[in-house]
XYZ file of C-alpha atoms in Angstrom:
604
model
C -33.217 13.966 -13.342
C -32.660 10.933 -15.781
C -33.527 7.594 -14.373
C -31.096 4.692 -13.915
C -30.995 2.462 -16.991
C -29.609 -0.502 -17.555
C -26.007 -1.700 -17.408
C -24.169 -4.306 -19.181
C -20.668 -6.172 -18.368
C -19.991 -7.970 -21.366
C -17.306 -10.662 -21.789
C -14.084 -9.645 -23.151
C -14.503 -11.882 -26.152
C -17.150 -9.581 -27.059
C -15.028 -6.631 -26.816
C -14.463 -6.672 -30.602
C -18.108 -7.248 -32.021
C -19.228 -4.477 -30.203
C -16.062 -1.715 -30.472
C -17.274 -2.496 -34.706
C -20.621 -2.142 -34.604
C -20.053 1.497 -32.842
C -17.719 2.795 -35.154
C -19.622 2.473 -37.685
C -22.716 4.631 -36.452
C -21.252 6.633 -34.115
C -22.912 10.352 -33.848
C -21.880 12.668 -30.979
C -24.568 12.727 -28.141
C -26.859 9.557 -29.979
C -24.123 6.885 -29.846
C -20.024 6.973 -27.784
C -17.391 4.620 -27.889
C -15.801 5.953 -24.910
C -12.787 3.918 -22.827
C -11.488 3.894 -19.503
C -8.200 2.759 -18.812
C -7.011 2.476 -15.094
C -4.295 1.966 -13.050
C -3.660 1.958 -9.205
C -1.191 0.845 -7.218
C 1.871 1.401 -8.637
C 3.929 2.296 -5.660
C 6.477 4.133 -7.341
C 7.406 2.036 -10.592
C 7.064 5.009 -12.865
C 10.817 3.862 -14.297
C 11.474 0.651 -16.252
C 14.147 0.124 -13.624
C 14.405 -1.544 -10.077
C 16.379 0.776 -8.185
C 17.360 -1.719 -5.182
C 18.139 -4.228 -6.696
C 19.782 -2.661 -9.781
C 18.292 -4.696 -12.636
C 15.802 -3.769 -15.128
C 11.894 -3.941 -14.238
C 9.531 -5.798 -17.346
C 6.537 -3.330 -16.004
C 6.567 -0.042 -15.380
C 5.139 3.340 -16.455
C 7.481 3.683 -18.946
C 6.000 0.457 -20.406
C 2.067 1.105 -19.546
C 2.620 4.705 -21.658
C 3.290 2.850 -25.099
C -0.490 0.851 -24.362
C -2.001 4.056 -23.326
C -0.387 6.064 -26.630
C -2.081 2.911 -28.873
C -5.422 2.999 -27.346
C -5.868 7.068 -27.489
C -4.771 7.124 -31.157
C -7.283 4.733 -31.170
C -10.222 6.534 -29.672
C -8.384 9.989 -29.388
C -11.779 11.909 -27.997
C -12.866 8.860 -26.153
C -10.271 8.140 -23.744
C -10.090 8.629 -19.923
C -7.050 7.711 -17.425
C -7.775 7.190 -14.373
C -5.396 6.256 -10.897
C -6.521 4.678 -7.351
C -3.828 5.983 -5.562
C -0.253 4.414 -3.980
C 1.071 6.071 -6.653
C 3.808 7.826 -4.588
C 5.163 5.787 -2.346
C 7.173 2.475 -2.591
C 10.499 3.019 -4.640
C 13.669 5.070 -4.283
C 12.757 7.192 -6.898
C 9.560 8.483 -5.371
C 11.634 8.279 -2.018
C 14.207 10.946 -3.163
C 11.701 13.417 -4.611
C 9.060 13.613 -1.638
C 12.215 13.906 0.703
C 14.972 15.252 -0.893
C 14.573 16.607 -3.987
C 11.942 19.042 -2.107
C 12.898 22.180 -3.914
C 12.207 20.642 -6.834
C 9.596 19.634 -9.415
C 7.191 16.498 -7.883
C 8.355 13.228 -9.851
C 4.667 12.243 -9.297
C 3.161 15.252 -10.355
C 5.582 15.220 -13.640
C 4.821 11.675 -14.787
C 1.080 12.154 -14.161
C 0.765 15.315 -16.420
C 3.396 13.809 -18.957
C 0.873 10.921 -19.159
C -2.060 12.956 -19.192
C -3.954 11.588 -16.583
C -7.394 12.823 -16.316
C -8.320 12.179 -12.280
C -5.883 10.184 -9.659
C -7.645 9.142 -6.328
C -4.932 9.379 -3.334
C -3.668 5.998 -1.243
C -3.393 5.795 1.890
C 0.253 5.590 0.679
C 0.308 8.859 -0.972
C -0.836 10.432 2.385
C 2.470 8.997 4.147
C 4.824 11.801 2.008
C 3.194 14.216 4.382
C 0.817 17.241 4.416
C 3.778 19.137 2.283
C 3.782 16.937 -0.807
C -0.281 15.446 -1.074
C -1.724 18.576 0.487
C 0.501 21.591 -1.358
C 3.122 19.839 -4.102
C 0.758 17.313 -5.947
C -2.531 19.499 -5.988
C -0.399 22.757 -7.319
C 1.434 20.892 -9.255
C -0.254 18.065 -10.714
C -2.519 18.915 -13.924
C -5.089 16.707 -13.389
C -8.431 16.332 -10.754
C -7.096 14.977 -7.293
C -10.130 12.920 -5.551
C -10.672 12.337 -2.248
C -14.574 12.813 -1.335
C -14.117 11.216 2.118
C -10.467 12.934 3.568
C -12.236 15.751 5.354
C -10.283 18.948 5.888
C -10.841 19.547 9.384
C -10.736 23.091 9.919
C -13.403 23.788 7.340
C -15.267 20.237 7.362
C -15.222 20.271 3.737
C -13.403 17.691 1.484
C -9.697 18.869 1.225
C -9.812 17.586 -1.916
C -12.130 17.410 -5.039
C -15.187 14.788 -4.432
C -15.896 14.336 -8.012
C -14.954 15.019 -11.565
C -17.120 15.689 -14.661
C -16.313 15.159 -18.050
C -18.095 15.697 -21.465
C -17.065 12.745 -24.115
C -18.951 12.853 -27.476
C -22.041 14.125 -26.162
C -22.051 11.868 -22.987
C -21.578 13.445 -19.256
C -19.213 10.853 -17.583
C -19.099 11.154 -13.313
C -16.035 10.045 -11.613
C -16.203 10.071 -8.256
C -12.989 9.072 -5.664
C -12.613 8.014 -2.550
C -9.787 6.430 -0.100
C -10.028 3.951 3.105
C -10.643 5.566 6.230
C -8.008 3.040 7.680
C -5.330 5.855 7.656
C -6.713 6.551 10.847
C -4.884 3.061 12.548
C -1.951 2.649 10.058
C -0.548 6.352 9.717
C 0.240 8.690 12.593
C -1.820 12.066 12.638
C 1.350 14.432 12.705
C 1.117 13.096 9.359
C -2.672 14.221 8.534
C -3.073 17.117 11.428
C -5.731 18.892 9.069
C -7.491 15.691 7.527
C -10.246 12.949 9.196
C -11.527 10.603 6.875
C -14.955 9.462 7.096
C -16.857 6.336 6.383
C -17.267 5.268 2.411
C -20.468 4.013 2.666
C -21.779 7.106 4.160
C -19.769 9.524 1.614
C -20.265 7.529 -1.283
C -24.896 7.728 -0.502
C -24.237 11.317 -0.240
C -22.054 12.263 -2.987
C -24.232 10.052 -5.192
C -27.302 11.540 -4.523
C -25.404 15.403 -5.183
C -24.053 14.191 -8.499
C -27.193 12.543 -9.406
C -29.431 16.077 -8.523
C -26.909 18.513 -9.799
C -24.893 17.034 -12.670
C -27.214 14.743 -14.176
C -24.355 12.407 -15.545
C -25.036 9.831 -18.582
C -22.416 7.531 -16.844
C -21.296 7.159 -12.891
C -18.041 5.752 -12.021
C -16.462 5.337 -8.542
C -12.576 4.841 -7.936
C -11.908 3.526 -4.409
C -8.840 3.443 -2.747
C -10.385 0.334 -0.977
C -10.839 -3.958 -1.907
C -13.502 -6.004 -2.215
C -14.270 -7.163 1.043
C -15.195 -5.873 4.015
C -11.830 -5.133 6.823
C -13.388 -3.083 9.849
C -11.209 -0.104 11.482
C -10.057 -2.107 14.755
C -10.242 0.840 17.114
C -13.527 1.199 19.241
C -13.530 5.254 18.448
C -14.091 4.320 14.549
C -15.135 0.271 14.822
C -17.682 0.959 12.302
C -15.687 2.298 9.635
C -14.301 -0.114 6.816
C -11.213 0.028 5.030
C -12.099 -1.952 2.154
C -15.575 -2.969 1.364
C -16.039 -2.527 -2.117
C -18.660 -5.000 -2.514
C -20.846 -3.533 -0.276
C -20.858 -0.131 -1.167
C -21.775 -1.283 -4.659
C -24.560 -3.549 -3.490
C -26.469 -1.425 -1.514
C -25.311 2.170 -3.583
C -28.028 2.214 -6.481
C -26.140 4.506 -9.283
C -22.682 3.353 -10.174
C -22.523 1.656 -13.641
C -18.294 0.683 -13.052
C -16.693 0.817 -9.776
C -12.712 0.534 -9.903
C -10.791 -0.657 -7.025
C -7.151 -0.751 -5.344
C -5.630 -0.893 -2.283
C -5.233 -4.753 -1.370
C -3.397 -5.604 -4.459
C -5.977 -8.185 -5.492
C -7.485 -8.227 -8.962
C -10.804 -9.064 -10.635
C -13.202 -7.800 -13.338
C -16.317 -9.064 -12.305
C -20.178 -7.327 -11.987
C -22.430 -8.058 -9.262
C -26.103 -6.822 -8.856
C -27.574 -4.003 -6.657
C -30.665 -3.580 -4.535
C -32.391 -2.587 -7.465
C -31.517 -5.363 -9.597
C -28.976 -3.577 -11.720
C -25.772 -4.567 -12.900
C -22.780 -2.906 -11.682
C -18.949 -3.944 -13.096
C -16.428 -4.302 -11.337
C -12.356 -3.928 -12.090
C -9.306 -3.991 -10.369
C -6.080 -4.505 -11.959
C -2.434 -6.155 -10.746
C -0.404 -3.824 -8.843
C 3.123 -2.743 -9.644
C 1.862 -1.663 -13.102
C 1.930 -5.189 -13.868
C -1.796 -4.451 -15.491
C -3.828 -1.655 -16.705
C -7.445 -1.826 -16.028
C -9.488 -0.991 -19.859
C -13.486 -0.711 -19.383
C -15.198 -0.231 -23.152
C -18.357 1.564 -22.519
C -20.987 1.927 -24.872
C -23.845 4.363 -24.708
C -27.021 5.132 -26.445
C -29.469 7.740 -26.378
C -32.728 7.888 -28.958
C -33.335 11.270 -27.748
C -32.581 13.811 -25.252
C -35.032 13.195 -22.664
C -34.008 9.511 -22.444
C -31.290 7.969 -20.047
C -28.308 6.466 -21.645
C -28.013 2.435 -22.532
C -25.073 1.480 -21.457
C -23.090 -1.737 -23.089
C -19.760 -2.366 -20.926
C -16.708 -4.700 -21.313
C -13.927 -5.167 -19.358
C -10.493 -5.911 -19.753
C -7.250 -6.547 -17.314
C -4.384 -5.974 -19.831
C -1.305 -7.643 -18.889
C 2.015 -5.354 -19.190
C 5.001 -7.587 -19.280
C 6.161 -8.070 -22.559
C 4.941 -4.593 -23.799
C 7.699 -2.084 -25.058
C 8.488 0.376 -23.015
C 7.940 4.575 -24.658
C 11.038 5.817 -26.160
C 9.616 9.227 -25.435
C 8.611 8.559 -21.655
C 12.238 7.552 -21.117
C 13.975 9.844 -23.187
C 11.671 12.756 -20.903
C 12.383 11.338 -17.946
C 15.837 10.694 -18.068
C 17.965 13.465 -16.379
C 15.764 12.333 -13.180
C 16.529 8.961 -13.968
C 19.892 10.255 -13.434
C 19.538 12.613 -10.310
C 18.239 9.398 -8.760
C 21.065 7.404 -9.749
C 23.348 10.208 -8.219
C 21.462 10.134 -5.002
C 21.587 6.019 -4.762
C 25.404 5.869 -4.992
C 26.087 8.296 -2.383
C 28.881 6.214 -0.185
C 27.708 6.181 3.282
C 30.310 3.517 4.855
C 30.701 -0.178 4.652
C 30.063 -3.485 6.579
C 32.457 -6.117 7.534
C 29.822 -8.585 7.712
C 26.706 -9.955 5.778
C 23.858 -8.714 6.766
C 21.019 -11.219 6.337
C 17.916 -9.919 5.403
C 15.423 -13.169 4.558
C 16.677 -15.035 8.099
C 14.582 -12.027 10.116
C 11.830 -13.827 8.683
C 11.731 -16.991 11.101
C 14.421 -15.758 13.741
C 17.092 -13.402 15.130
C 19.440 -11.764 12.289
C 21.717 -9.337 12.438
C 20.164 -7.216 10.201
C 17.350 -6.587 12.756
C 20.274 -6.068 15.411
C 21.062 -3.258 13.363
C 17.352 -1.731 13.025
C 17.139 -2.078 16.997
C 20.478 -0.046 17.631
C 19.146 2.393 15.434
C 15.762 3.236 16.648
C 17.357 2.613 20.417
C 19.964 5.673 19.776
C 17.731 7.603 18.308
C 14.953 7.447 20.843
C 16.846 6.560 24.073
C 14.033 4.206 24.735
C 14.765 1.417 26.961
C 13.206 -1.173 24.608
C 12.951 -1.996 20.824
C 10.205 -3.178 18.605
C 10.812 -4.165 15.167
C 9.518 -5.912 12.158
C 10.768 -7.583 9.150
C 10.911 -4.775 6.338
C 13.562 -5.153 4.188
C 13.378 -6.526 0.594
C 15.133 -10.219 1.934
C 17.750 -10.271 0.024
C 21.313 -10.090 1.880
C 23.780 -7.735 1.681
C 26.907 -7.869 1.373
C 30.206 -7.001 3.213
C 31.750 -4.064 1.696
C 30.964 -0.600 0.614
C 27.542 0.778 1.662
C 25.533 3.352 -0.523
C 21.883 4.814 -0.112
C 20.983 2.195 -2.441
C 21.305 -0.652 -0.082
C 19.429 1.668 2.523
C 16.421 0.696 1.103
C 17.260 -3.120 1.032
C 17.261 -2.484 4.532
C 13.775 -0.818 4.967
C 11.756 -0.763 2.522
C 8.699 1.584 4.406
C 8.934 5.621 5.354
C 8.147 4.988 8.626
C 9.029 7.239 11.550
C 9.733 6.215 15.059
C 7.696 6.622 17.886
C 8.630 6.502 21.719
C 5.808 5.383 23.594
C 5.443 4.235 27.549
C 4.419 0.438 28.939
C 4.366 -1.707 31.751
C 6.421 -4.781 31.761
C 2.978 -6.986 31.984
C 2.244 -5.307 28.505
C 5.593 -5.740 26.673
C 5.044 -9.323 27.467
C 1.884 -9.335 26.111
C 3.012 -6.975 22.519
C 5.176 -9.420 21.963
C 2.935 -13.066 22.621
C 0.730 -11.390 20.131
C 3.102 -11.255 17.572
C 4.612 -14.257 17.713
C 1.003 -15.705 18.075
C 0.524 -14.547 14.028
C 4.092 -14.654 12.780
C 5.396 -18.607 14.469
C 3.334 -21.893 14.348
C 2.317 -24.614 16.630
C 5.526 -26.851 16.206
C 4.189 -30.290 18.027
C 7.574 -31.785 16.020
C 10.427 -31.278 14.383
C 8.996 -31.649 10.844
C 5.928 -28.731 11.455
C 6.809 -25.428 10.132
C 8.111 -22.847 11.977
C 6.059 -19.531 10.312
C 2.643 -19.850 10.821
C 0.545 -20.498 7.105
C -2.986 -20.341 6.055
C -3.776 -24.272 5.667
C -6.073 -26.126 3.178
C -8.761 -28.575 4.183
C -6.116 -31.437 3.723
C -3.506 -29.501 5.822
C -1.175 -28.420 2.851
C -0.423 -24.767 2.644
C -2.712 -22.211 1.010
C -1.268 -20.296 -2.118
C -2.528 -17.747 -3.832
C -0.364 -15.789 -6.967
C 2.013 -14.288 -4.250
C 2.721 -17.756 -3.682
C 2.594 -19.747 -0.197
C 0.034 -17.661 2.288
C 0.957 -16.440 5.557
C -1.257 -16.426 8.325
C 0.347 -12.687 8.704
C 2.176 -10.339 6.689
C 5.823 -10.046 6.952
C 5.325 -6.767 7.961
C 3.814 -7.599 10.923
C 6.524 -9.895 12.452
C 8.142 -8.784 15.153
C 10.963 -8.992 17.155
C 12.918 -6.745 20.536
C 16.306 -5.470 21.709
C 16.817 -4.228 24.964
C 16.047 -7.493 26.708
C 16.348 -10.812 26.908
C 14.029 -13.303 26.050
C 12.854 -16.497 24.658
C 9.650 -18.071 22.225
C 9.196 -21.739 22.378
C 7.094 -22.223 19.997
C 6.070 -25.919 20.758
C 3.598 -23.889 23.661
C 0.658 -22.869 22.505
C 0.293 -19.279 21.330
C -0.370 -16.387 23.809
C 2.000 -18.432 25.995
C 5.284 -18.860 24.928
C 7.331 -15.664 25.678
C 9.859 -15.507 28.503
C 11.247 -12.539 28.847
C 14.582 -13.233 31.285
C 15.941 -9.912 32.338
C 16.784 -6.156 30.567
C 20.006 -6.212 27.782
C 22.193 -5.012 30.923
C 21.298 -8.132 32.876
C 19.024 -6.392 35.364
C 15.511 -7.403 36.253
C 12.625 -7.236 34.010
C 9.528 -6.334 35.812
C 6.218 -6.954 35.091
C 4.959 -3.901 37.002
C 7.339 -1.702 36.309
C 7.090 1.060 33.551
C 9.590 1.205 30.235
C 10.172 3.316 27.442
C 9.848 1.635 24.203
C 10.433 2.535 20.638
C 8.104 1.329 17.956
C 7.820 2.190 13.926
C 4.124 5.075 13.673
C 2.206 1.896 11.556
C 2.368 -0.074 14.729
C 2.416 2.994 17.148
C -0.740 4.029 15.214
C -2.608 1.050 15.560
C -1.242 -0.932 12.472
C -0.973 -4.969 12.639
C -3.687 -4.515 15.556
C -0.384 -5.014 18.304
C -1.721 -1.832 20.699
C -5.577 -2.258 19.446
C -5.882 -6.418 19.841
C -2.958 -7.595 21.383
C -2.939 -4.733 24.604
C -6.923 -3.956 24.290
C -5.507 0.061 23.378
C -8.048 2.615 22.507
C -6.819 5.312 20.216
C -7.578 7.367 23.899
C -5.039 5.181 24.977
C -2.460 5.132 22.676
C -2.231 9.260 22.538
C -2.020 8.650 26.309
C 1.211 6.280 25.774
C 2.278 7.825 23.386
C 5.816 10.529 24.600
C 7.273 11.580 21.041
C 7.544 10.734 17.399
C 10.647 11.284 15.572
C 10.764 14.258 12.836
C 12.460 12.185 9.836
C 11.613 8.885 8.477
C 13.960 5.285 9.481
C 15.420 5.233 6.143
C 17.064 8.544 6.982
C 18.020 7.322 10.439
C 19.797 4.561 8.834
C 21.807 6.454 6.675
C 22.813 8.706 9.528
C 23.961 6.041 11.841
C 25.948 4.474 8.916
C 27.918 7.796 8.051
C 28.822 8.918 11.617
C 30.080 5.666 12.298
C 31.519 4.733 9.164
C 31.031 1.171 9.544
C 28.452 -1.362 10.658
C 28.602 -3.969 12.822
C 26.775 -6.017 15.089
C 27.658 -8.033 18.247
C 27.212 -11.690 16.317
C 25.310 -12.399 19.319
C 21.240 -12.646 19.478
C 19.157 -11.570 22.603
C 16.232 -13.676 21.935
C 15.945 -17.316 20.335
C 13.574 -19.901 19.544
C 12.686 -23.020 21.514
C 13.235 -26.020 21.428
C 16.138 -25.116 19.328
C 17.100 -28.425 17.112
C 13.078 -28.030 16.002
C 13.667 -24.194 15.301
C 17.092 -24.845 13.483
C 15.585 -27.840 10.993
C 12.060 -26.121 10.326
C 13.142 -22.822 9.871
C 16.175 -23.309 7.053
C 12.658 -25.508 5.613
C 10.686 -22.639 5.313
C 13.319 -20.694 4.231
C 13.506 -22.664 1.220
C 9.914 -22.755 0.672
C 8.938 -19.311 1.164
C 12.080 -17.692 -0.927
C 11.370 -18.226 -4.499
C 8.314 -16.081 -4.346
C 9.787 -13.426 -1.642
C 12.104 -12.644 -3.678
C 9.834 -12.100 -7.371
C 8.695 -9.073 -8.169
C 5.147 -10.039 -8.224
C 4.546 -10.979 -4.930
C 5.651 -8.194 -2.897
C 4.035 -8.463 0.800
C 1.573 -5.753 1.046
C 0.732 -2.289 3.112
């Protein structure tokens, strides 16, 4: 077996100097230009068009193809395209082929052969489509290496999918190896993965590197996680050790990978740290949305054939906005544009009223009225849980179409009907509010609770003002009656007065409650942190899951009724109310701007 050599993350203003000085002596298996270009996180932009909100998108697929067509004709036998997963989820496009365009060609599958993607690493994201489309559609259909060393298939306790890919460029033997978080475990239900576990990075990533090392002998290594930077530990106490990110540490303490490439928290960087042994390792993570592509220039050297490779690398986050998109990706892809179109402007009903999306944000709306009638008719569950997850914009009174179904919820999650004492409805709920409300001590504090500065101003970061907790992790009821007065401290503040029907609410007593599968399978740490829930405990709780997705629930409701309305009347509010009423319409104003971009999503 080779030895390690060394490896160099160059500056991107030396990307030039060094891309010239190869091309001029370049000699298969003695010197390679060879470049990596990477995407991951995409979440279903693979048209130059936002189907929601029915405008044009500045970054897409469409556009990233016209970059990747330059830089192949560029380096046409030198060229790999990689993905880190969440490439199937997150758009009505992807939305309509994974559950209703079944019979069908894969839109996924499609775009990544049309682009010619050489290995894709699945997202936790990809796994919510269901054991149907990433287990059977996308590996039979999809023309490229699927990688997923650590999703285990359970009945054989081999990797479902491929741990590793090899390829030969100009003489050089280039390793790819892929792996996703383990955190599917607390954020996705397991009807969803019944054959699949998903074991611990750190220990999959030793393993697989010492195989490759042994039996392939690469020239180059290069890891694609489904996973960030830092390190996020699974909050369940049957998997506490696992991490869902933690990057940083498997390349620290992994000798062997020259790049590591990264997704999953929608952060960026192109950085290199060192290893145990002293080595350089680079890292790269570009934007999500296809806002970037990722571009690593590797060099390599070899005097002879019993010496390892030197290794030169530079990397690169290329920005995607203002790039033009590829005539030929849309011409291709247009009769699906099309199909999709179809399926958006389906009439389902209309509403008499606004629906108001951003107020669920820092209080009752009748949007979220809506979500709780839903999931309440659909479950016959006594009580409703529900968080913030539509796209905050309004909508407004008139005709409904599928299209504004995914204004309304913007996640394929299904809904569970679990079991709990009053004492620990009380205490779901204080735990939420805890994150999502501040400590108001007057009426000029903010409502929402924010990450704050040293000085006390509000942190930002590029998705704008930070949140102690993602939108997605608000929460709010229906089937009783309550109140937060958020000038108590937290873990103290809910009053729950009596059931919707005006009858007691007991503390002892037992109720049926319906809850979205993130949070019913641990997601936003409600049943893990807030009730102390084991995952023991939660199967225990746990009385049914519904068979189709909310978005489909929606729909449903809308067309049988025809019409939707609400009773203009809220069964919660915040106290003290003039406090609520002033801060909130503040932080309204302040958070909104950057809500509604297209850069700063909240993230899942």
């Amino acid at each position: 077996m080779r030895p390690f050599s060394i490896s160099h993350c160059l500056p991107v203003l030396l990307l030039c100097i060094f891309c010239s000085g190869c091309t001029r002596s370049e000699k298969d298996g003695e010197r390679a230009h060879i470049t990596i270009l990477y995407t991951t996180d995409i979440h279903g932009d693979i048209f130059p068009y936002d189907f929601t909100l029915d405008q044009p998108l500045d970054a897409s697929m469409a556009h990233m193809m016209s970059y990747i067509d330059t830089v192949r004709q560029a380096n046409p036998r030198g060229t790999l395209l990689l993905d880190g997963g969440d490439l199937n989820q997150g758009t009505p496009a992807v939305y309509w082929s994974n559950y209703v365009a079944m019979r069908k060609p894969l839109l996924a599958a499609e775009v990544l052969n049309f682009m010619r993607y050489d290995a894709v690493v699945l997202g936790n994201h990809d796994i919510e489509a269901g054991e149907f489309v990433y287990a059977d559609r996308l590996p039979r259909q999809a023309k490229c290496h699927i990688l997923a060393a650590n999703a285990i298939e359970a009945r054989t306790g081999e990797p479902m999918f491929e741990p590793y890919a090899v390829y030969d460029i100009k003489g050089f033997k280039v390793a790819v190896l892929g792996f996703i978080t383990p955190g599917i475990h607390q954020w996705l239900p397991k009807s969803i993965w019944p054959n699949l576990s998903f074991t611990d990075m750190i220990g999959s990533a030793r393993f697989w590197m010492r195989y490759v090392k042994e039996y392939e002998k690469p020239d180059l290594i290069v890891g694609v996680f489904h996973a960030g930077k830092e390190t996020y530990p699974v909050q369940t106490a049957d998997s506490a050790k696992w991490q869902t990110d933690g990057v940083l540490t498997i390349a620290r303490e992994i000798p062997g990978f020259d790049l590591i490439l990264m997704g999953h928290d929608h952060l960026t960087t192109a950085d290199t740290v060192e290893n145990r042994m002293g080595e350089k390792v680079c890292l790269l993570q570009p934007a999500a949305h296809a806002e970037e592509i990722g571009r690593a220039d590797i060099w390599l050297s070899r005097e002879s054939d019993d010496q390892p490779a030197v290794k030169s690398i530079a990397l690169q986050r290329v920005p995607v906005r203002g790039l033009d998109v590829s005539d030929r990706y849309v011409q291709h892809f247009r009769p699906k544009r099309m199909e999709v179109d179809s399926f958006l402007n389906r009439p389902l009903g209309r509403t008499s009223e606004v629906l108001y999306g951003s107020v669920s944000l820092v209080g009752p709306s009748n949007l979220m009225e809506f979500i709780h009638q839903v999931q309440l008719e659909e479950t016959e569950a006594q009580i409703s849980f529900a968080s913030t997850l539509s796209f905050f914009n309004d909508i407004p009174a008139g005709d409904l179409t599928m299209r504004q179904i995914f204004s309304m919820y913007k996640y394929e999650n299904q809904i569970v009907k679990m079991w709990m004492t009053g004492e620990e409805v009380l205490q779901y709920l204080e735990y939420g509010y805890a994150r999502q409300f501040g400590h108001m001590r007057n009426i000029n504090d903010h409502v929402l609770s924010f990450k704050l500065q040293a000085d006390g101003s509000v942190a930002r970061d590029k998705f704008g003002p930070v949140m102690a907790t993602p939108q997605y992790n608000f929460t709010s009821a229906a089937g009783i009656n309550y109140t937060v007065d958020i000038s108590l401290p937290p873990l103290h503040r809910v009053k729950i007065t009596s059931l919707a029907d005006g009858s007691p609410f007991e503390l002892n007593q037992s109720y049926t409650v319906a809850i979205n599968s993130y949070q019913a399978a641990g997601g936003g740490g409600f049943l893990t942190k807030g009730l102390g829930w084991t995952e023991e405990d939660i199967r225990f709780h746990t009385l049914n899951e519904s068979t189709h997705d909310m978005c489909y629930y929606i729909a449903q409701k809308i067309r049988s009724t025809g019409m939707v309305s609400t009773s203009g009347k809220s069964n919660w509010q915040v106290l003290p109310h003039e406090w609520w009423l002033a801060g909130h319409k503040r932080d309204l104003n302040f958070l909104l701007p950057w809500l509604n971009r297209k850069d700063s999503k909240p993230l899942n």
